[in-house]
Structures are given as C-alpha cells and as structure tokens.
Coordinates of C-alpha atoms in Angstrom, one line a residue:
Chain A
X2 CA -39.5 10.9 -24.4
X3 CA -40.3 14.3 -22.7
X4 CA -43.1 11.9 -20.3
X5 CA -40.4 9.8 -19.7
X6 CA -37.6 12.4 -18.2
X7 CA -40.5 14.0 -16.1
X8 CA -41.5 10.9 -14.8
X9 CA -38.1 10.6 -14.1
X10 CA -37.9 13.7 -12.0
X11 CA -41.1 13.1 -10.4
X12 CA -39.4 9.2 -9.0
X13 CA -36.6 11.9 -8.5
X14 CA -38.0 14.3 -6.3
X15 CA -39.9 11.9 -4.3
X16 CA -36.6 10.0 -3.4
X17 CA -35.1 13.0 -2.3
X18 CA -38.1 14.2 -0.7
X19 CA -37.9 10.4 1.3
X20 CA -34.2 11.3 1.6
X21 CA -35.5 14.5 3.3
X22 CA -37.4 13.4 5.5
X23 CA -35.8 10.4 7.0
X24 CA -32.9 13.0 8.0
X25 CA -35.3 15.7 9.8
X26 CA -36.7 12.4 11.7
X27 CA -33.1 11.8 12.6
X28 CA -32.2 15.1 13.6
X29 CA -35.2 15.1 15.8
X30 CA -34.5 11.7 17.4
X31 CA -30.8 13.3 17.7
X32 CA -32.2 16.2 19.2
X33 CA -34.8 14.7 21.3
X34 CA -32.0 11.8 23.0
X35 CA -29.8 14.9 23.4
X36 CA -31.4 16.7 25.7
X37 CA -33.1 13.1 27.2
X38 CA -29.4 12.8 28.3
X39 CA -28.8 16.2 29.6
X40 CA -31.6 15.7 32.0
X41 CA -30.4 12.5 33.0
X42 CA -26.9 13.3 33.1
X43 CA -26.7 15.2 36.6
X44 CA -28.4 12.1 38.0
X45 CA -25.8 9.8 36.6
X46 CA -22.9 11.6 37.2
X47 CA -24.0 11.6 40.3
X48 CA -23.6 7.7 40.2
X49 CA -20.5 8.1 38.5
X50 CA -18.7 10.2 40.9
X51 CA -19.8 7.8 43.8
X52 CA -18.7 4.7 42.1
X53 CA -15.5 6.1 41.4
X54 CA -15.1 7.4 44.9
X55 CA -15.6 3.6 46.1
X56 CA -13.0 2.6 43.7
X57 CA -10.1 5.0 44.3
X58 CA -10.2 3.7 48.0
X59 CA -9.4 0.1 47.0
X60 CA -7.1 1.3 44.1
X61 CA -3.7 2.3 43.2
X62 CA -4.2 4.0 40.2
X63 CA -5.4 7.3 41.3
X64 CA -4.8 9.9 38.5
X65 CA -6.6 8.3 36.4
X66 CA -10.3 9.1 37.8
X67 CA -10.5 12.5 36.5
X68 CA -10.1 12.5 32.9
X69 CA -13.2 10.9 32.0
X70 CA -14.8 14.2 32.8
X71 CA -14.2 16.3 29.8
X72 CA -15.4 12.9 27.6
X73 CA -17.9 14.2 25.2
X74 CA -20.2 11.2 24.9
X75 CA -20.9 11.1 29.3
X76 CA -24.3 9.6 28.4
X77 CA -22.6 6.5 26.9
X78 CA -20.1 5.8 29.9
X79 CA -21.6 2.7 30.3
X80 CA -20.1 1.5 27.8
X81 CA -16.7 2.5 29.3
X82 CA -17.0 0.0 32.2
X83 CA -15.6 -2.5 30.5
X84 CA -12.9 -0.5 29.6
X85 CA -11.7 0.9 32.4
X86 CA -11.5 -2.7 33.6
X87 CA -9.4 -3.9 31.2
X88 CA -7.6 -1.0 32.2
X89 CA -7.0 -1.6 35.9
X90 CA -5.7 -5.3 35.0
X91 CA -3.7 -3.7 32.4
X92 CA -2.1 -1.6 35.5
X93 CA -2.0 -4.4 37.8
X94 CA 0.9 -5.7 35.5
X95 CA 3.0 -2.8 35.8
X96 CA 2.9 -2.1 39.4
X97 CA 6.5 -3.1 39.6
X98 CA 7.0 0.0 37.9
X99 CA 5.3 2.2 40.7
X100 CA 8.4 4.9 40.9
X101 CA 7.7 8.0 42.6
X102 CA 7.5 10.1 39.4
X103 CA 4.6 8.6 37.9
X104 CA 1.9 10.0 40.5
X105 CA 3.4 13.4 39.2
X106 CA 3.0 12.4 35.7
X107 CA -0.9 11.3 36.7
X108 CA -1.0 14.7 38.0
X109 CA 0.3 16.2 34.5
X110 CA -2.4 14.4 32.8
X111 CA -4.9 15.6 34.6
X112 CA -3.4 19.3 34.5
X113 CA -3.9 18.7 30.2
X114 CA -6.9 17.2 30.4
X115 CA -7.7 19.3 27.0
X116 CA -6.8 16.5 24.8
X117 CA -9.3 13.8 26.6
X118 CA -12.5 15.1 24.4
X119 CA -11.3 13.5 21.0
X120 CA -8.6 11.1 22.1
X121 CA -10.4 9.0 25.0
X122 CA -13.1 6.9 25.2
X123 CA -14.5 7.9 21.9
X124 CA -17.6 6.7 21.5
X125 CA -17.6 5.1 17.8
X126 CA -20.3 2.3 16.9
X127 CA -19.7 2.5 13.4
X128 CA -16.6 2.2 13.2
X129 CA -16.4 -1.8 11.6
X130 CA -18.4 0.1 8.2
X131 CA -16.2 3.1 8.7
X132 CA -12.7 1.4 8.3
X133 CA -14.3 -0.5 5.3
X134 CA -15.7 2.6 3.4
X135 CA -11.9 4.7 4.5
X136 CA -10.4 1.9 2.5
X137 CA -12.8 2.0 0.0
X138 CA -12.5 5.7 -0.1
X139 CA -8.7 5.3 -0.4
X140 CA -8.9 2.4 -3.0
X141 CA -11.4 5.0 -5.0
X142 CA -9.1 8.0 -4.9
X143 CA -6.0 6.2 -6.1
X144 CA -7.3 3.6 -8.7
X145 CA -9.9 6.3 -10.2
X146 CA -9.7 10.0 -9.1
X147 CA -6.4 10.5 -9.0
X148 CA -5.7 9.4 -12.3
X149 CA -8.3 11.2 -13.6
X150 CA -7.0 14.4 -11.2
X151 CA -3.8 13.9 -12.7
X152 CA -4.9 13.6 -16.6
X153 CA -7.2 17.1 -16.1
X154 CA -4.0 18.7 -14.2
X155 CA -1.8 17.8 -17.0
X156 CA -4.3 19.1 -19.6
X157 CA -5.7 22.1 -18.2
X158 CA -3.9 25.1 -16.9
X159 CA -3.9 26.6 -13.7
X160 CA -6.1 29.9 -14.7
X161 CA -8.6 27.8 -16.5
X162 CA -8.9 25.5 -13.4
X163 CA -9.1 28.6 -10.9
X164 CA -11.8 30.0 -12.7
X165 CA -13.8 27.0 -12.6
X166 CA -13.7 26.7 -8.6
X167 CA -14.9 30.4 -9.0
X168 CA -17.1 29.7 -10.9
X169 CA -18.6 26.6 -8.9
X170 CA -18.0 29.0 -5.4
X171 CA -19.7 31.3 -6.7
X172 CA -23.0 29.7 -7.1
X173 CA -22.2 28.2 -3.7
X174 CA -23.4 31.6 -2.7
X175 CA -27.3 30.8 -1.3
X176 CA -25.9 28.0 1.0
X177 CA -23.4 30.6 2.6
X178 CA -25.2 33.5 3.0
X179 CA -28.3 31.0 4.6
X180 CA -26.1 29.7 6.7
X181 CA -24.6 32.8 7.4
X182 CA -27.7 34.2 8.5
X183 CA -28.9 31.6 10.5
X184 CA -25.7 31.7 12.3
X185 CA -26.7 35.6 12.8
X186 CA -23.3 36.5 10.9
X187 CA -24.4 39.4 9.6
X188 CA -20.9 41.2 8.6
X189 CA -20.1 37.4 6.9
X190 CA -23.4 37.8 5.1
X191 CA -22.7 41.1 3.8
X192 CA -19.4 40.1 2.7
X193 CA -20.8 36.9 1.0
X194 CA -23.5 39.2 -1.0
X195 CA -21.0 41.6 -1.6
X196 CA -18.8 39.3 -3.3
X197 CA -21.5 37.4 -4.9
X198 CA -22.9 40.7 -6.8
X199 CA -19.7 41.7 -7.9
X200 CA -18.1 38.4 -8.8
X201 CA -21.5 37.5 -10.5
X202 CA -20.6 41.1 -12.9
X203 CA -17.3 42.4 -12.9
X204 CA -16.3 38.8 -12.3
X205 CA -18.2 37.7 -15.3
X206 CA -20.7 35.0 -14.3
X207 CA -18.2 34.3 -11.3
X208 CA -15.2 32.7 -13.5
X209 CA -13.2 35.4 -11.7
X210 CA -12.9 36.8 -8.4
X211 CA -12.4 40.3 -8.3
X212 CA -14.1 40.7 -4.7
X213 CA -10.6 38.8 -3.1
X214 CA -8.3 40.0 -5.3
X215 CA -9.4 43.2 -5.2
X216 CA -10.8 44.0 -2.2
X217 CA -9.4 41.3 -0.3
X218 CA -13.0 40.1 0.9
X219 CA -12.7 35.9 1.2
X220 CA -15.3 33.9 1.0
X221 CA -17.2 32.2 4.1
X222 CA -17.1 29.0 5.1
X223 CA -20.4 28.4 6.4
X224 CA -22.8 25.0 6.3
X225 CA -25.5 23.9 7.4
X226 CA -24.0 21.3 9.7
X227 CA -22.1 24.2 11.4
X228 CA -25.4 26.1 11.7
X229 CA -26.5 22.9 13.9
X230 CA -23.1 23.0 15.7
X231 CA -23.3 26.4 16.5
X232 CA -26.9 26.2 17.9
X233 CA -25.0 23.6 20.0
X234 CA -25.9 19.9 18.7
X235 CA -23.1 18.0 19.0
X236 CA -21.9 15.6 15.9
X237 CA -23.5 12.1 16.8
X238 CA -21.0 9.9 16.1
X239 CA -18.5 9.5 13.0
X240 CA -19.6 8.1 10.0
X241 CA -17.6 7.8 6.3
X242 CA -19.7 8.7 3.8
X243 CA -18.8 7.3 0.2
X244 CA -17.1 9.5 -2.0
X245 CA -17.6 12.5 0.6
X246 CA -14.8 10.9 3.1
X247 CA -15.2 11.5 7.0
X248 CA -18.4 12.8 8.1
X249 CA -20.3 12.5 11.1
X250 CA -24.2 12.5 11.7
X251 CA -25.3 15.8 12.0
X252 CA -23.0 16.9 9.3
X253 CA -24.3 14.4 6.3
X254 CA -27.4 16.1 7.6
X255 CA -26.1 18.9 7.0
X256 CA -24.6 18.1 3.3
X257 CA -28.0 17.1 2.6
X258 CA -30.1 20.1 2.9
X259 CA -27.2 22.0 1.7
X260 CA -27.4 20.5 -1.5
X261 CA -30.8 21.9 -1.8
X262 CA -29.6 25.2 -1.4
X263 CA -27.3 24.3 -4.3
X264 CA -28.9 26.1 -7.4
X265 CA -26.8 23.3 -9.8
X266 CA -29.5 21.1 -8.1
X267 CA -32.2 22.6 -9.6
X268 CA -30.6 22.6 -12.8
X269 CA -32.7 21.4 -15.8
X270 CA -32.2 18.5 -18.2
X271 CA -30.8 15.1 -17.2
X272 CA -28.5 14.3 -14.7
X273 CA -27.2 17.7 -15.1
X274 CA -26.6 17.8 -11.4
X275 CA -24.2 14.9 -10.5
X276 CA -22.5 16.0 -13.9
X277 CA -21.7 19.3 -12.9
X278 CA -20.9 18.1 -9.0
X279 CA -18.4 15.8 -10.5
X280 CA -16.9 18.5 -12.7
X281 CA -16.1 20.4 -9.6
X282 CA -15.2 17.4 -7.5
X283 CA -12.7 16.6 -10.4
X284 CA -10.9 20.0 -10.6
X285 CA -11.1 20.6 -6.6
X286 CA -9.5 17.4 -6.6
X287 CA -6.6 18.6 -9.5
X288 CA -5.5 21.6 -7.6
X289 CA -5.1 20.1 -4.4
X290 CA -3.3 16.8 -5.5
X291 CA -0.7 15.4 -3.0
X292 CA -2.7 16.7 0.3
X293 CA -4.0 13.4 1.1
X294 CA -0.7 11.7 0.1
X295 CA 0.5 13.8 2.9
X296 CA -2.0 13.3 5.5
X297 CA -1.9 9.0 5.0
X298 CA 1.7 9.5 5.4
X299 CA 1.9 11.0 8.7
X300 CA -1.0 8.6 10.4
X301 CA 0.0 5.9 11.7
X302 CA -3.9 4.2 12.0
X303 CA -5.1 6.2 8.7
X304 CA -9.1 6.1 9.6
X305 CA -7.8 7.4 13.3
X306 CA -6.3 10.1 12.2
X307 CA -8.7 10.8 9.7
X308 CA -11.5 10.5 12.1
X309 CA -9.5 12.5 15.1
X310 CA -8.7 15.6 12.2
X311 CA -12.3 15.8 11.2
X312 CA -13.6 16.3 14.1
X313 CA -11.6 18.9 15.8
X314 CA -11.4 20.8 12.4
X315 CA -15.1 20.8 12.3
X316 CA -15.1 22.2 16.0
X317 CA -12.8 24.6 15.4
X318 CA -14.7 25.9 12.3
X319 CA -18.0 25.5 14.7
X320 CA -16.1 27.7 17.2
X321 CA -15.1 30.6 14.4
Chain B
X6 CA 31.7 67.9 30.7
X7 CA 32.8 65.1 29.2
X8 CA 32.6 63.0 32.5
X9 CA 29.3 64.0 33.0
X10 CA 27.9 63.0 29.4
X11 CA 29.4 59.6 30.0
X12 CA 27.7 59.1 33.3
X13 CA 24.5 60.1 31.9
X14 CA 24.8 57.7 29.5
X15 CA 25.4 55.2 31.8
X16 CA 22.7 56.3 33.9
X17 CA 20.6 55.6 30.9
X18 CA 22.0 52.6 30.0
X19 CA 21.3 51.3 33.5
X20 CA 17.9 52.3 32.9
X21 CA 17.2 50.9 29.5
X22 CA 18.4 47.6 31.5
X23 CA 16.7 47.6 34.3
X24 CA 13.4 48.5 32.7
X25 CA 13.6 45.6 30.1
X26 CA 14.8 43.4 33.5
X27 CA 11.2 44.4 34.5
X28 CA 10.0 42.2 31.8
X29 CA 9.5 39.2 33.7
X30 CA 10.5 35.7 31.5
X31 CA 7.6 34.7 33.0
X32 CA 5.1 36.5 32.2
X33 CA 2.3 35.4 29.1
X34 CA 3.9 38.1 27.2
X35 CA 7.5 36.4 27.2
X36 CA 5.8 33.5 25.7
X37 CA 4.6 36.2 22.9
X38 CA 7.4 37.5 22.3
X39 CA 9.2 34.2 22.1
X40 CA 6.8 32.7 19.4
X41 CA 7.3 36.1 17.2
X42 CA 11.0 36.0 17.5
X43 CA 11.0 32.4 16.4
X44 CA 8.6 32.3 13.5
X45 CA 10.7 35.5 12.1
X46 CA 13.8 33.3 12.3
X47 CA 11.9 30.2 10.8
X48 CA 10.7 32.7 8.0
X49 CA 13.7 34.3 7.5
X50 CA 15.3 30.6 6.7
X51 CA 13.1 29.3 4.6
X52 CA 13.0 32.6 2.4
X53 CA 17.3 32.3 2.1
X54 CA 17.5 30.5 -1.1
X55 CA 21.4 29.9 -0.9
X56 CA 20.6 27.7 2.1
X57 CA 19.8 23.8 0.7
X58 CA 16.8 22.0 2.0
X59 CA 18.9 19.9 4.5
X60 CA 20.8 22.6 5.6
X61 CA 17.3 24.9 6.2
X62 CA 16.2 21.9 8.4
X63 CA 18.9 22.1 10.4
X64 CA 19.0 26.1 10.8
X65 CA 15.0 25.4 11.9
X66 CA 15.8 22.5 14.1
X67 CA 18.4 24.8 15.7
X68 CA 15.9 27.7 16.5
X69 CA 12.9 25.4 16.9
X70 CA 14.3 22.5 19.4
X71 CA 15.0 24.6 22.5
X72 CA 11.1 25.8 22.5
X73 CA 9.6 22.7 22.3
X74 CA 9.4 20.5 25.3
X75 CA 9.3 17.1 23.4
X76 CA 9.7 14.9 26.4
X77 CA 6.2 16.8 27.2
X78 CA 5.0 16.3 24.1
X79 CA 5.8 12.5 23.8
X80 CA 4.3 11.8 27.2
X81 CA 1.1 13.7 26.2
X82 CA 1.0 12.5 23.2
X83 CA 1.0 8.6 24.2
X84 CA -1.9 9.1 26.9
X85 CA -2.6 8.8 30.5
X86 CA -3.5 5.3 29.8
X87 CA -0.7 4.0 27.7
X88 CA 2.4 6.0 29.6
X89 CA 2.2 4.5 33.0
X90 CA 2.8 0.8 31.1
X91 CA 5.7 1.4 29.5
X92 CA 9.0 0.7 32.0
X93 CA 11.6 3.4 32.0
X94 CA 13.7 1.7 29.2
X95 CA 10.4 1.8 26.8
X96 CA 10.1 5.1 27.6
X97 CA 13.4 6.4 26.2
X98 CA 12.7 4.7 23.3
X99 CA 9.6 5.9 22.6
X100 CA 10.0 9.6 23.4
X101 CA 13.5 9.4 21.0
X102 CA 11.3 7.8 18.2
X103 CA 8.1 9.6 18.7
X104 CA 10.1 12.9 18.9
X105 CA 12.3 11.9 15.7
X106 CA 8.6 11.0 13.8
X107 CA 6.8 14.2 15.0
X108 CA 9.6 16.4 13.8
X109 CA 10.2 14.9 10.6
X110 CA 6.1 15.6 10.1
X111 CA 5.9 18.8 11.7
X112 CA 9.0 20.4 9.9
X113 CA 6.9 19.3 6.7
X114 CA 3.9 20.6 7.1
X115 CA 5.8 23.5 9.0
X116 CA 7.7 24.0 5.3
X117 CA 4.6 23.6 3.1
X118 CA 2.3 26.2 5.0
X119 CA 5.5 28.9 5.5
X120 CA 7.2 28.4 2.3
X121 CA 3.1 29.2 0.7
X122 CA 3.0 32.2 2.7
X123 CA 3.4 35.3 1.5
X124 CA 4.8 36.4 4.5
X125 CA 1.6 37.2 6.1
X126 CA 1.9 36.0 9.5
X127 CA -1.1 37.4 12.0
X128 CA -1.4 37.1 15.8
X129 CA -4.2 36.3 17.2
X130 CA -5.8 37.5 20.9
X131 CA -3.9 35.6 23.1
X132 CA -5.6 32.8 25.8
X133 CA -3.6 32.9 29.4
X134 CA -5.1 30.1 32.1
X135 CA -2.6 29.7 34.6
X136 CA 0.7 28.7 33.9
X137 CA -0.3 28.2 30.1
X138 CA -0.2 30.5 27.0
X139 CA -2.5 30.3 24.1
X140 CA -1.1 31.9 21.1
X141 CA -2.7 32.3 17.5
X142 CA -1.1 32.8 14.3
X143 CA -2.4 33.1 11.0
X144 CA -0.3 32.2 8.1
X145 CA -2.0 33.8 5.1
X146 CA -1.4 31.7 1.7
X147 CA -2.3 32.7 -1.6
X148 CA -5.7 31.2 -1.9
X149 CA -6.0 29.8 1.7
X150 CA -5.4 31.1 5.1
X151 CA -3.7 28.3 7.4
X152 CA -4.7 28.6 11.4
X153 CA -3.0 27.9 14.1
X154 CA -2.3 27.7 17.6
X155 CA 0.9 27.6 19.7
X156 CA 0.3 26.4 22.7
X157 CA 2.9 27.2 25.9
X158 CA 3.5 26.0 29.3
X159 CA 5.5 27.6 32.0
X160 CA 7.9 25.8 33.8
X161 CA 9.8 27.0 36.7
X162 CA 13.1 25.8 35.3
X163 CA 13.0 25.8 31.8
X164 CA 10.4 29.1 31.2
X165 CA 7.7 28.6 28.4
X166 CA 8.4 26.0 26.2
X167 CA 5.7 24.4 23.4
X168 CA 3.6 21.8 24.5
X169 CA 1.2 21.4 21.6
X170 CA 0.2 22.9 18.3
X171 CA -3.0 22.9 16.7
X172 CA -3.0 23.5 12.6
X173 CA -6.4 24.3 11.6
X174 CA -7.7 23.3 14.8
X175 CA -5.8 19.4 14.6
X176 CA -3.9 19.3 18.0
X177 CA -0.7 17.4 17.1
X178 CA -1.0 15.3 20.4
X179 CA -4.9 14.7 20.2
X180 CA -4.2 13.3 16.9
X181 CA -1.5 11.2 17.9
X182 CA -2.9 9.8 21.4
X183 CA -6.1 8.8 19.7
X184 CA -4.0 7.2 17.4
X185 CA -2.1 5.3 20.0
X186 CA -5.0 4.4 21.9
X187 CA -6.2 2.4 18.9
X188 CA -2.8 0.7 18.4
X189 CA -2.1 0.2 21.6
X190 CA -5.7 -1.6 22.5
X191 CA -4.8 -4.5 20.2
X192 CA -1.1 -4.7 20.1
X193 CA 1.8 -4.9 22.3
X194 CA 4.0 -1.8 23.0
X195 CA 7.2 -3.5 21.7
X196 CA 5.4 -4.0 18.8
X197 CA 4.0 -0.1 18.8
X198 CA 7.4 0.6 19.2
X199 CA 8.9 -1.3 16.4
X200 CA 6.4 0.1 14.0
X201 CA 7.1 3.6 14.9
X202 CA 10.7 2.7 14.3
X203 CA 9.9 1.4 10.9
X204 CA 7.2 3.8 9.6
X205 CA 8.7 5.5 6.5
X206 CA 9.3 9.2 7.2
X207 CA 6.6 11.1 6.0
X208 CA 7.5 12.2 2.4
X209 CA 6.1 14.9 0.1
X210 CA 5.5 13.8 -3.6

C-alpha cells in the first residue's frame, strides 16, 4: 500500500513538475514576444500614424484617431483594421446627425482618453472558452458552492470561521514575504514576518490574529503574478480559469508557482492538499456570501464586467 | 470706545472674508475640500438611525447629485464609438436611464462599503493634471480596507464636479463602456436601450 501512495507522488510530482515547466516555457515565449514587439513597435507606429494621417484627409470622423494610442495590446492593431472599418460605415449612417456639438464631444473623448486601455479594442482571443467556463463558473457557484457556503455558514459561527482564514493566512506567509521581497518591499516584508512570528505564538498556530488586532499591522497582498507585473510584464490576455474565476496569463502563472510556495502543498498523506485548499475555499466562500450576487447584478454583459474588474483591480494592486 | 470695538470687528470680519475669498473655487484644493465635506454628510446619514433606508437615499441623493456631472458620466461611460450614433432623442434617453441605473448601483455599493466603516475615512495624496483632480480615500472596514478614487473635472461654469470613481481600482465608466462596446457590437441601440430600461435594479440579498 505504502509503494503504491509513493508511486503515487512520484506520477504526482512529475505532473506538476510537466505543469512547471510548460508555464516557464510560456512565460519565456511571453517575455520573449514582448519585447520582439517593443522593438518593432516604433517602426509600426510609425506606419500607423501615417495611415491614419491619409485617412483623416478623406474622412469626417476626426476625433476618433487618437484614442487608439493609449490601447494596451499596439502590437495586435492589426487586428483592429477591420474594426475601425466597420466603424466608419457605422458613422457613415449617422452623418445626418453631424451637429456642431459633436466635434466638441470628439474633443472630450480625447481629453479622457484614460478609460481607452481596458474598454477599447481589447484584445481577447479566448474569449469563445471564456464565456463558456464564466457560465460554468456561475452554474458551479450556485448549484454546488453556495449551497454548501450556505450549509457551513449556517452551522459554524463567525469566530470559528475567522480563525480558520487565520489560520489558512497564516501559512500563506512564505508566498508573501517571497513576493514581497522580490518586489524589494522591504517594510511589507517585515511586517509580513512580524506578524507571522507572533500570529504563529501568541496567536496560537495562527487561529488568531493578534498582529492586526493588536498592533494594527494587516497582512500583504502580494503574488507572484504581481511580482511579474511589477517587473513590468503585462497580463497576456484574459483567460477563466475553472474554479479560480477570471485570470489572465501571466497571473495563472503566477497561481502556479505560488502554490509551490504553499506549505499545505507539501503536506504529507493523501490528497491532503486539495482537501485542505477546499476547506479554505469553502469558508472564504461562507464569509463573503452575497458579493458575487452583487457584482452579476450590476453587469449588464456578466463575463465583461468580470473581465473589465479583474483587470484594472489587478493593475491597481500591481501599481500599490 | 464702543464705536471703535465694533469697527474693529468689522475690520476683522472683512478680513476673515476676504482671506477665505482668496480661496479660489477653482483651485485642486476646492475640489478637496468638496469631497471631505460631502463624504462627512454622506457618513453622517447613513450613521442617523431614525432616518429609513428610502429616506437616507434621498438625504444622499440630495448632497450627492449636484457633484456629480452625470451627463459627463453617461457620455463617457457609452464611448467615443457608440455616442456619436445615437440621435439627440436616444441620447436623452440613455443618459436618463444610464444615470437612473448607475445611481441605483453606486448608492449600493456606496451604502455597503460606508455603513462597514468604522468611520475611518483616509485621504490620500492628491493627483492635479490640468483641469482634473485626483482624490483618494480610504474607507477602512473591519477586516478589509476599501480604496478608492474620486475623480474631478473643472468646468468653467459649473466648478468641479465628479466625473468618475474608481472602487478598488474598478473605474465605474471603464467598466460600463467595455460593457457597452460588447452590447452594442451585436445589437441595436434601441434594443441596448430597452434592456437598460428593463434590467432589474441591482438588489442586495
């Protein structure tokens, strides 16, 4: 029997060493195409800004030239061609609305040209496997985790449930203080140690958290994927991940060597891992019931929204 | 003696006046000022507990509506590609329903992060770039700390009024123009319009 479980982390290993791989081959490839681009941008902007020069002679429609400079996917413009045709017939149809106010209004959008980056032209080839997997998501959160959220909410009280996310943030620690340090955060990794050491003892094992309450020292939020972004890779393009929700590519990178930094991932005897990862996906989940509720109400295209949140959240946190 | 008192306190009362006149409405710090006032009022309504809840929305509608440019809002929100195809009809329409929507939405998620406060409200450095004021504020919660960002633009008439506001870095018009620019690239805007007529009012549970 004991042959058969280490055979079973040995198939185990090697599949996440595969797993391992495959994703530093991407982020390389990533990487690589990246700065391919960047050199090859000037050159094509270049091109770009002649085109457009050639255009705006022959056409009406003149505020709209500028604001496909702030797009953050310029090396896929191409693909915006056909676009921006569809476009200009689009305007051909309402040139009987020409009033004198609307070149001003071009002007406006130009002067808030902040808003371009996430909302135009986004560049989203997955997005046919994204909407399936949002609705599968959403399908998975109300037929199974919800009603299990709910059951664990109803049956387990508050305190109880707080001290298990402390408990589970607590051994969260390694991945935040790496991260913080590759980041070069050293007060945040200070912090992070600090409340790690005294959670870890006066906090008994981490079920409370003495270092906020007392001290008023919060935890980080630091992962890998915003050590990438803050070295200044951008996110690739969007992709739901099962389970996980919105993601995009250099972020499930990032999940993925983060989870080896997870110490519940070196846990020993079977499947202890995905156990204890759904015991903390569980009571996450029962102590923030009714947020997604919330969110699907207000969108009016759900994997939009959801799409258009995640990524300006994760800039923001980036940014901080 | 008496006279003299009096005109010294009118001297200083001229003064007092003329030295707050040298605030200038339009300067970033009016926009400040204007954001602090306003949250404190918001605050101070949501913590009366004799108010009800459709009564508090109406006190914060009151103090909230004349800072936020909505028209500005709308026609940001819909897109440099979408606006310039609706006619001037379509545009009523969709600025009174996109407003009415976007309020109901904000005022929620307004209610939710203030009423979890504990009346920890932080300022951040403000951003000035031209005629625009960046404002952050920091609503501390009990296990959570909500950012966000108030965003101002001066106009010569009406001074600074709201243009946008980002909630843990979400801009409430990125959000919606992406939005619109997926509707919009496969429907009709009558039909955009309709749905935003009939979308259910966002609801807490």
């Amino acid at each position: 029997m004991s042959g058969f479980i280490s055979r079973e982390k040995f198939l185990l290993r090697r599949y996440f060493g595969i797993i391992l791989f495959f994703s530093f081959a991407m982020l390389c490839v990533w990487g690589l195409a990246d700065q391919a681009m960047a050199l090859v941008t000037p050159e094509y902007n270049a091109l770009e800004s002649e085109r457009r020069e050639q255009k705006k002679s022959t056409d009406e429609a003149e505020g709209f030239e500028a604001f496909d400079e702030f797009d953050e996917f310029d090396e896929f413009d191409e693909f915006d061609e056909f676009d921006e045709f569809d476009e200009f017939d689009e305007f051909d149809e309402f040139d009987e609305f020409d009033e004198f106010d609307e070149f001003d209004e071009f002007g406006e959008f130009d002067e808030f040209g902040e808003f371009d980056r996430h909302a135009e032209n986004v560049f989203d080839p997955l997005s046919g496997y994204n909407r399936a997997m949002t609705t599968f998501n959403d399908r998975f959160y109300f037929w199974i985790v919800k009603p299990a959220a709910t059951g664990y909410d109803r049956a387990i009280p508050v305190p109880v449930r707080r001290s298990v996310d402390n408990f589970f943030r607590n051994l969260g620690y390694p991945a935040r203080f790496i991260n913080c340090v590759l980041q070069l955060k050293g007060k945040a990794a200070v912090d992070e140690t600090t409340r790690f050491l005294l959670n870890t003892t006066a906090g008994m094992l981490g079920f409370f958290d003495p270092a906020q309450s007392s001290l008023g020292i919060w935890p980080q939020d630091e992962d890998f994927g915003q050590t990438l972004g803050s070295y200044g890779m951008g996110g690739g393009f969007h992709i739901v991940l099962p389970l996980f929700g919105p993601s995009n590519m250099r972020d499930s990178a990032g999940l993925l060597v983060d989870m080896f930094m997870d110490p519940v991932f070196y846990m020993e005897g079977y499947h202890m891992g995905s156990v204890s990862w759904s015991v903390d996906g569980l009571n996450y989940t029962s102590m923030h019931l009714g947020e997604y509720e919330r969110m699907k109400n207000d969108a009016i295209d759900l994997y939009v929204f959801l799409r258009n949140a995640y990524e300006q959240n994760r800039e923001m946190k980036i940014r901080n | 003696m008496k006279k003299l008192l009096i005109a010294a306190m009118f001297i200083f009362f001229m003064a007092t006046v003329a030295f707050s006149g040298e605030k200038d409405p339009h300067s970033p710090e009016a926009a400040e000022a204007l954001l602090k006032k306003n949250i404190e009022s918001v605050l101070a309504i949501l913590e009366d507990e004799s108010l009800s809840g459709e009564e508090q929305k109406k006190k914060i509608e009151s103090i909230v509506d004349p800072v936020f440019n909505y028209p500005l809002i709308a026609r940001l929100s819909l897109g440099p590609r979408n606006w310039p195809r609706l006619n001037p009809q379509q545009r009523d329409l969709f600025i009174e329903r996109f407003v009415r929507r976007m309020k109901d939405s904000y005022f929620e998620n307004i209610a939710m992060i203030q009423g979890g406060a504990e009346k920890k409200v932080q300022y951040g450095e403000k951003r000035v770039e031209d005629n625009r004021v960046h404002v952050p504020v920091r609503a501390g919660m009990k296990d959570s700390s909500v950012d966000m960002i108030y965003k101002f633009h001066l106009s010569e008439v009406e001074g600074w009024r709201v243009y946008d506001v980002e909630i843990n870095g979400v801009s409430i018009v990125s959000s919606y123009r992406s939005q619109f620019n997926q509707v919009l690239a496969s429907s009709s805007i009558d039909e955009m319009l309709d749905a935003l007529k009939t979308l259910e009012a966002p609801k807490t549970e």
